[in-house]
Amino acid sequence: MVDLDLYRVFYTVAKCGSLTKAAEELYISQPAVSQAIKQLETQLGGKLFNRVSRGMELTETGGVQMLSIVEQALKMLDGAEDKFKEIRNIATGTLRISASDINITHFLMRYIKKYHELYPNVTITLKDSTSKETIELIKTHKADVGLINLPVYDKDILLTGQTGEIEDIFVASDKYADLFDKTIELKDMPNYPVLMLDNSTTTSKEIYNFLESLNITIVPEFEVGSVELLVEMAKNGLGIACIPRRYILDELKNNELHEINVTPKLPLRMTGVVVSKEGAEHSFALKEFIRILDDDQYK
């Protein structure tokens, strides 16, 4: 089969009518152009050009006909390349996101909403998963992107660069206003009615582990399964709730809830956005979702 590059040289010479001009357009030497034409004529078994005083002229028996065919073929190939580039730069298909329902609802949702407005043709699926489950879904290519707790030690997982802090704080309604201007010793928190997320959640597990390291035991007044319920109970004065700050920014801003300072503070927890390191290049749809996280300064 004839090398496609030889046909491109032939087409350029035919359009330019000169070996010199064709060489300039192709950014190769004139001898290289001449050699390419000879090679193509040899492989096809006939002459394509006649040398004339004004340059190169297509032969009537072969050259003219070949130009018409090659021109159509090259245009089709160029069109296919342009179409492929266009497809690669349009977000389509499905984006599968894995994270805990709390992170999806109270953190990722604003990015998902923005992404959907920009790329309505992308189908988004959400999977409520623990960090361990998310890693497994990413590794088995059952999820495209996930939000997990850090650190992560897995050679098949790639941390995209978007990492953020989770700061767990204690908050309460005006019922506990006498505590707002104080700093409470963490060891004294068991003396107050504390509201916690269910102990099966990562949030509660890590907090309980930290308290245990300080020999502090908190028996919650209530344990609930959702942040929404925890917030409502705190707003209604049922106790002092332990909630990640970034989930209640509006309530704090509107003075519906107030932070209660404790010492020592609960340790910061880190989260990160991960994708698979293995396999093919990531889709444009996935790259755009990561870009949106990055542009919004994920914290």
mmCIF file of C-alpha atoms in Angstrom, residues 17-294:
data_model
loop_
_atom_site.group_PDB
_atom_site.id
_atom_site.type_symbol
_atom_site.label_atom_id
_atom_site.label_comp_id
_atom_site.label_asym_id
_atom_site.label_seq_id
_atom_site.Cartn_x
_atom_site.Cartn_y
_atom_site.Cartn_z
ATOM 1 C CA GLY A 17 2.786 23.560 -9.877
ATOM 2 C CA SER A 18 6.366 23.691 -8.623
ATOM 3 C CA LEU A 19 8.728 21.468 -6.667
ATOM 4 C CA THR A 20 10.267 24.506 -4.989
ATOM 5 C CA LYS A 21 6.941 25.988 -3.829
ATOM 6 C CA ALA A 22 5.713 22.584 -2.680
ATOM 7 C CA ALA A 23 8.887 22.077 -0.655
ATOM 8 C CA GLU A 24 8.359 25.434 1.039
ATOM 9 C CA GLU A 25 4.753 24.598 1.900
ATOM 10 C CA LEU A 26 5.622 21.142 3.200
ATOM 11 C CA TYR A 27 8.714 22.356 5.109
ATOM 12 C CA ILE A 28 10.948 19.762 3.476
ATOM 13 C CA SER A 29 13.766 19.991 0.942
ATOM 14 C CA GLN A 30 13.188 20.130 -2.817
ATOM 15 C CA PRO A 31 15.159 16.893 -3.400
ATOM 16 C CA ALA A 32 12.894 15.186 -0.844
ATOM 17 C CA VAL A 33 9.814 16.344 -2.770
ATOM 18 C CA SER A 34 11.292 15.166 -6.069
ATOM 19 C CA GLN A 35 12.200 11.786 -4.554
ATOM 20 C CA ALA A 36 8.676 11.375 -3.133
ATOM 21 C CA ILE A 37 7.123 11.980 -6.555
ATOM 22 C CA LYS A 38 9.486 9.449 -8.199
ATOM 23 C CA GLN A 39 8.674 6.903 -5.492
ATOM 24 C CA LEU A 40 4.938 7.379 -5.958
ATOM 25 C CA GLU A 41 5.208 7.069 -9.758
ATOM 26 C CA THR A 42 7.246 3.900 -9.371
ATOM 27 C CA GLN A 43 4.701 2.330 -7.008
ATOM 28 C CA LEU A 44 1.763 3.315 -9.218
ATOM 29 C CA GLY A 45 3.553 2.264 -12.421
ATOM 30 C CA GLY A 46 3.147 5.467 -14.425
ATOM 31 C CA LYS A 47 4.063 9.139 -14.772
ATOM 32 C CA LEU A 48 2.078 11.754 -12.860
ATOM 33 C CA PHE A 49 3.918 14.919 -13.924
ATOM 34 C CA ASN A 50 5.698 16.357 -16.923
ATOM 35 C CA ARG A 51 8.514 18.825 -16.333
ATOM 36 C CA VAL A 52 7.800 22.045 -18.230
ATOM 37 C CA SER A 53 9.457 25.453 -18.335
ATOM 38 C CA ARG A 54 7.032 26.899 -15.802
ATOM 39 C CA GLY A 55 7.334 23.994 -13.354
ATOM 40 C CA MET A 56 5.415 20.729 -12.970
ATOM 41 C CA GLU A 57 2.379 19.849 -15.093
ATOM 42 C CA LEU A 58 0.036 16.933 -14.495
ATOM 43 C CA THR A 59 -0.003 14.278 -17.183
ATOM 44 C CA GLU A 60 -3.276 13.941 -19.058
ATOM 45 C CA THR A 61 -3.123 10.140 -18.789
ATOM 46 C CA GLY A 62 -2.969 9.593 -15.045
ATOM 47 C CA GLY A 63 -1.963 12.774 -13.274
ATOM 48 C CA VAL A 64 -5.175 14.762 -13.806
ATOM 49 C CA GLN A 65 -7.383 11.811 -12.850
ATOM 50 C CA MET A 66 -5.251 10.991 -9.811
ATOM 51 C CA LEU A 67 -5.459 14.568 -8.549
ATOM 52 C CA SER A 68 -9.259 14.449 -8.489
ATOM 53 C CA ILE A 69 -9.291 11.180 -6.540
ATOM 54 C CA VAL A 70 -6.531 12.187 -4.099
ATOM 55 C CA GLU A 71 -8.123 15.584 -3.459
ATOM 56 C CA GLN A 72 -11.425 13.965 -2.477
ATOM 57 C CA ALA A 73 -9.692 11.359 -0.286
ATOM 58 C CA LEU A 74 -7.570 13.937 1.554
ATOM 59 C CA LYS A 75 -10.587 16.156 2.179
ATOM 60 C CA MET A 76 -12.447 13.182 3.650
ATOM 61 C CA LEU A 77 -9.489 12.344 5.890
ATOM 62 C CA ASP A 78 -9.097 15.946 7.021
ATOM 63 C CA GLY A 79 -12.814 16.110 7.727
ATOM 64 C CA ALA A 80 -12.608 12.908 9.767
ATOM 65 C CA GLU A 81 -9.729 14.354 11.819
ATOM 66 C CA ASP A 82 -11.664 17.565 12.469
ATOM 67 C CA LYS A 83 -14.747 15.572 13.494
ATOM 68 C CA PHE A 84 -12.679 13.444 15.863
ATOM 69 C CA LYS A 85 -11.196 16.553 17.494
ATOM 70 C CA GLU A 86 -14.682 18.023 17.793
ATOM 71 C CA ILE A 87 -16.036 14.883 19.444
ATOM 72 C CA ARG A 88 -13.125 14.806 21.891
ATOM 73 C CA ASN A 89 -13.956 18.360 22.939
ATOM 74 C CA ILE A 90 -17.658 17.825 23.573
ATOM 75 C CA ALA A 91 -18.766 16.454 26.906
ATOM 76 C CA THR A 92 -21.113 13.555 26.184
ATOM 77 C CA GLY A 93 -21.771 10.110 27.547
ATOM 78 C CA THR A 94 -21.977 9.269 31.240
ATOM 79 C CA LEU A 95 -20.059 10.616 34.232
ATOM 80 C CA ARG A 96 -20.108 8.237 37.208
ATOM 81 C CA ILE A 97 -19.383 9.910 40.550
ATOM 82 C CA SER A 98 -18.775 7.990 43.764
ATOM 83 C CA ALA A 99 -18.761 9.564 47.234
ATOM 84 C CA SER A 100 -20.605 9.416 50.523
ATOM 85 C CA ASP A 101 -24.162 10.746 50.416
ATOM 86 C CA ILE A 102 -23.139 13.493 52.849
ATOM 87 C CA ASN A 103 -20.333 14.689 50.582
ATOM 88 C CA ILE A 104 -22.576 14.486 47.524
ATOM 89 C CA THR A 105 -25.420 16.428 49.137
ATOM 90 C CA HIS A 106 -23.478 19.044 51.065
ATOM 91 C CA PHE A 107 -20.355 19.519 48.991
ATOM 92 C CA LEU A 108 -20.296 18.046 45.484
ATOM 93 C CA MET A 109 -23.866 19.001 44.599
ATOM 94 C CA ARG A 110 -23.016 22.616 43.805
ATOM 95 C CA TYR A 111 -20.322 21.467 41.365
ATOM 96 C CA ILE A 112 -22.617 18.844 39.848
ATOM 97 C CA LYS A 113 -25.275 21.524 39.308
ATOM 98 C CA LYS A 114 -22.795 23.836 37.582
ATOM 99 C CA TYR A 115 -21.453 20.975 35.452
ATOM 100 C CA HIS A 116 -24.965 19.918 34.388
ATOM 101 C CA GLU A 117 -25.774 23.488 33.330
ATOM 102 C CA LEU A 118 -22.655 23.564 31.131
ATOM 103 C CA TYR A 119 -22.968 20.010 29.768
ATOM 104 C CA PRO A 120 -26.640 18.935 29.811
ATOM 105 C CA ASN A 121 -25.929 16.075 27.384
ATOM 106 C CA VAL A 122 -23.826 14.233 29.953
ATOM 107 C CA THR A 123 -25.723 11.677 32.020
ATOM 108 C CA ILE A 124 -24.558 11.864 35.642
ATOM 109 C CA THR A 125 -24.868 8.874 37.960
ATOM 110 C CA LEU A 126 -24.188 9.152 41.695
ATOM 111 C CA LYS A 127 -23.100 6.266 43.888
ATOM 112 C CA ASP A 128 -23.309 6.552 47.684
ATOM 113 C CA SER A 129 -20.102 4.839 48.799
ATOM 114 C CA THR A 130 -17.538 4.852 51.569
ATOM 115 C CA SER A 131 -13.965 5.846 50.727
ATOM 116 C CA LYS A 132 -12.953 2.168 50.586
ATOM 117 C CA GLU A 133 -15.864 1.331 48.283
ATOM 118 C CA THR A 134 -15.116 4.348 46.092
ATOM 119 C CA ILE A 135 -11.508 3.264 45.610
ATOM 120 C CA GLU A 136 -12.657 -0.196 44.549
ATOM 121 C CA LEU A 137 -15.207 1.259 42.105
ATOM 122 C CA ILE A 138 -12.525 3.481 40.564
ATOM 123 C CA LYS A 139 -10.071 0.583 40.264
ATOM 124 C CA THR A 140 -12.639 -1.687 38.600
ATOM 125 C CA HIS A 141 -13.736 1.126 36.244
ATOM 126 C CA LYS A 142 -17.256 1.187 37.679
ATOM 127 C CA ALA A 143 -16.852 4.847 38.637
ATOM 128 C CA ASP A 144 -15.011 7.639 36.820
ATOM 129 C CA VAL A 145 -14.268 9.979 39.720
ATOM 130 C CA GLY A 146 -14.611 9.816 43.476
ATOM 131 C CA LEU A 147 -14.254 11.890 46.627
ATOM 132 C CA ILE A 148 -12.489 10.024 49.428
ATOM 133 C CA ASN A 149 -10.869 10.588 52.782
ATOM 134 C CA LEU A 150 -7.095 10.900 52.707
ATOM 135 C CA PRO A 151 -4.492 9.586 52.880
ATOM 136 C CA VAL A 152 -4.801 6.955 50.182
ATOM 137 C CA TYR A 153 -2.077 4.408 49.477
ATOM 138 C CA ASP A 154 -2.921 2.645 46.238
ATOM 139 C CA LYS A 155 -0.749 2.571 43.127
ATOM 140 C CA ASP A 156 -3.805 2.271 40.859
ATOM 141 C CA ILE A 157 -5.452 5.438 42.159
ATOM 142 C CA LEU A 158 -4.490 8.922 41.001
ATOM 143 C CA LEU A 159 -5.089 11.937 43.233
ATOM 144 C CA THR A 160 -6.048 14.718 40.829
ATOM 145 C CA GLY A 161 -4.660 17.563 42.907
ATOM 146 C CA GLN A 162 -7.958 18.785 44.332
ATOM 147 C CA THR A 163 -7.644 18.220 48.054
ATOM 148 C CA GLY A 164 -9.497 19.928 50.848
ATOM 149 C CA GLU A 165 -9.897 20.184 54.577
ATOM 150 C CA ILE A 166 -12.861 19.107 56.647
ATOM 151 C CA GLU A 167 -13.113 20.946 59.944
ATOM 152 C CA ASP A 168 -15.502 19.357 62.441
ATOM 153 C CA ILE A 169 -16.956 21.890 64.885
ATOM 154 C CA PHE A 170 -19.524 22.011 67.690
ATOM 155 C CA VAL A 171 -22.542 24.260 67.094
ATOM 156 C CA ALA A 172 -25.733 25.113 68.948
ATOM 157 C CA SER A 173 -28.761 27.379 68.905
ATOM 158 C CA ASP A 174 -29.292 30.474 71.064
ATOM 159 C CA LYS A 175 -30.447 28.145 73.855
ATOM 160 C CA TYR A 176 -26.735 27.697 74.629
ATOM 161 C CA ALA A 177 -25.809 31.374 74.245
ATOM 162 C CA ASP A 178 -23.992 31.322 77.585
ATOM 163 C CA LEU A 179 -21.339 29.115 75.939
ATOM 164 C CA PHE A 180 -20.734 31.290 72.883
ATOM 165 C CA ASP A 181 -18.098 33.563 74.436
ATOM 166 C CA LYS A 182 -16.249 30.767 76.203
ATOM 167 C CA THR A 183 -13.758 28.107 75.279
ATOM 168 C CA ILE A 184 -14.899 24.715 76.549
ATOM 169 C CA GLU A 185 -12.431 22.021 77.506
ATOM 170 C CA LEU A 186 -13.046 19.094 75.185
ATOM 171 C CA LYS A 187 -12.961 16.764 78.183
ATOM 172 C CA ASP A 188 -16.014 18.619 79.540
ATOM 173 C CA MET A 189 -18.164 18.044 76.445
ATOM 174 C CA PRO A 190 -19.629 14.803 77.893
ATOM 175 C CA ASN A 191 -21.383 17.054 80.440
ATOM 176 C CA TYR A 192 -23.559 18.535 77.681
ATOM 177 C CA PRO A 193 -26.194 16.940 75.424
ATOM 178 C CA VAL A 194 -24.196 16.191 72.279
ATOM 179 C CA LEU A 195 -25.748 15.419 68.909
ATOM 180 C CA MET A 196 -23.724 13.227 66.529
ATOM 181 C CA LEU A 197 -24.043 11.589 63.152
ATOM 182 C CA ASP A 198 -24.554 7.850 63.281
ATOM 183 C CA ASN A 199 -21.406 6.047 64.433
ATOM 184 C CA SER A 200 -21.287 4.110 61.166
ATOM 185 C CA THR A 201 -20.300 7.295 59.291
ATOM 186 C CA THR A 202 -16.662 8.143 58.610
ATOM 187 C CA THR A 203 -17.171 11.521 60.290
ATOM 188 C CA SER A 204 -18.243 9.998 63.602
ATOM 189 C CA LYS A 205 -15.717 7.173 63.501
ATOM 190 C CA GLU A 206 -12.782 9.538 63.170
ATOM 191 C CA ILE A 207 -14.091 11.852 65.882
ATOM 192 C CA TYR A 208 -14.674 8.982 68.294
ATOM 193 C CA ASN A 209 -11.173 7.635 67.568
ATOM 194 C CA PHE A 210 -9.662 11.024 68.370
ATOM 195 C CA LEU A 211 -11.665 11.360 71.588
ATOM 196 C CA GLU A 212 -10.640 7.863 72.611
ATOM 197 C CA SER A 213 -6.978 8.815 72.155
ATOM 198 C CA LEU A 214 -7.593 11.538 74.782
ATOM 199 C CA ASN A 215 -9.503 9.166 77.069
ATOM 200 C CA ILE A 216 -12.706 11.125 76.462
ATOM 201 C CA THR A 217 -15.977 9.250 76.089
ATOM 202 C CA ILE A 218 -19.023 11.017 74.717
ATOM 203 C CA VAL A 219 -22.372 9.262 74.846
ATOM 204 C CA PRO A 220 -24.537 11.243 72.397
ATOM 205 C CA GLU A 221 -27.957 12.474 73.411
ATOM 206 C CA PHE A 222 -29.020 11.584 69.862
ATOM 207 C CA GLU A 223 -27.329 9.854 66.933
ATOM 208 C CA VAL A 224 -28.887 10.525 63.551
ATOM 209 C CA GLY A 225 -28.273 9.365 60.027
ATOM 210 C CA SER A 226 -28.284 12.644 58.112
ATOM 211 C CA VAL A 227 -26.754 16.095 58.373
ATOM 212 C CA GLU A 228 -30.142 17.665 57.632
ATOM 213 C CA LEU A 229 -31.722 16.075 60.701
ATOM 214 C CA LEU A 230 -28.689 16.897 62.825
ATOM 215 C CA VAL A 231 -28.905 20.550 61.820
ATOM 216 C CA GLU A 232 -32.632 20.753 62.504
ATOM 217 C CA MET A 233 -32.237 19.192 65.942
ATOM 218 C CA ALA A 234 -29.481 21.661 66.817
ATOM 219 C CA LYS A 235 -31.554 24.606 65.550
ATOM 220 C CA ASN A 236 -34.412 23.424 67.764
ATOM 221 C CA GLY A 237 -32.191 23.414 70.836
ATOM 222 C CA LEU A 238 -32.025 19.662 71.377
ATOM 223 C CA GLY A 239 -28.294 19.749 71.997
ATOM 224 C CA ILE A 240 -24.836 20.713 70.763
ATOM 225 C CA ALA A 241 -24.176 19.208 67.344
ATOM 226 C CA CYS A 242 -20.838 18.116 65.911
ATOM 227 C CA ILE A 243 -20.912 18.925 62.184
ATOM 228 C CA PRO A 244 -18.311 19.669 59.487
ATOM 229 C CA ARG A 245 -18.125 23.438 59.076
ATOM 230 C CA ARG A 246 -18.470 23.412 55.308
ATOM 231 C CA TYR A 247 -21.897 21.729 55.592
ATOM 232 C CA ILE A 248 -23.448 24.544 57.658
ATOM 233 C CA LEU A 249 -21.963 27.739 56.242
ATOM 234 C CA ASP A 250 -25.409 29.244 55.605
ATOM 235 C CA GLU A 251 -26.673 28.450 59.115
ATOM 236 C CA LEU A 252 -23.591 30.050 60.656
ATOM 237 C CA LYS A 253 -23.851 33.100 58.403
ATOM 238 C CA ASN A 254 -27.540 33.561 59.245
ATOM 239 C CA ASN A 255 -26.900 33.081 62.982
ATOM 240 C CA GLU A 256 -29.250 30.122 63.101
ATOM 241 C CA LEU A 257 -26.376 28.194 64.659
ATOM 242 C CA HIS A 258 -23.296 29.410 66.501
ATOM 243 C CA GLU A 259 -19.916 27.786 66.921
ATOM 244 C CA ILE A 260 -18.873 26.688 70.382
ATOM 245 C CA ASN A 261 -15.108 26.855 70.785
ATOM 246 C CA VAL A 262 -13.413 23.846 72.311
ATOM 247 C CA THR A 263 -9.845 23.028 73.256
ATOM 248 C CA PRO A 264 -8.152 21.088 71.900
ATOM 249 C CA LYS A 265 -9.929 21.442 68.585
ATOM 250 C CA LEU A 266 -10.965 18.369 66.674
ATOM 251 C CA PRO A 267 -8.271 17.474 64.119
ATOM 252 C CA LEU A 268 -8.685 18.498 60.507
ATOM 253 C CA ARG A 269 -9.573 15.726 58.101
ATOM 254 C CA MET A 270 -8.451 15.698 54.475
ATOM 255 C CA THR A 271 -10.418 14.685 51.402
ATOM 256 C CA GLY A 272 -9.308 14.271 47.808
ATOM 257 C CA VAL A 273 -10.698 13.752 44.313
ATOM 258 C CA VAL A 274 -9.407 10.549 42.728
ATOM 259 C CA VAL A 275 -9.532 8.877 39.324
ATOM 260 C CA SER A 276 -8.051 5.707 37.894
ATOM 261 C CA LYS A 277 -4.368 5.773 36.992
ATOM 262 C CA GLU A 278 -4.673 2.720 34.774
ATOM 263 C CA GLY A 279 -5.826 2.512 31.187
ATOM 264 C CA ALA A 280 -6.817 4.964 28.503
ATOM 265 C CA GLU A 281 -6.768 8.727 28.558
ATOM 266 C CA HIS A 282 -9.571 10.242 30.601
ATOM 267 C CA SER A 283 -12.601 11.480 28.697
ATOM 268 C CA PHE A 284 -13.235 15.133 28.010
ATOM 269 C CA ALA A 285 -16.370 14.902 30.187
ATOM 270 C CA LEU A 286 -14.285 13.758 33.166
ATOM 271 C CA LYS A 287 -11.568 16.356 32.558
ATOM 272 C CA GLU A 288 -14.186 19.110 32.526
ATOM 273 C CA PHE A 289 -15.673 17.997 35.853
ATOM 274 C CA ILE A 290 -12.216 18.056 37.445
ATOM 275 C CA ARG A 291 -11.568 21.478 35.893
ATOM 276 C CA ILE A 292 -14.764 22.853 37.430
ATOM 277 C CA LEU A 293 -13.684 21.590 40.845
ATOM 278 C CA ASP A 294 -10.306 23.220 40.339
#
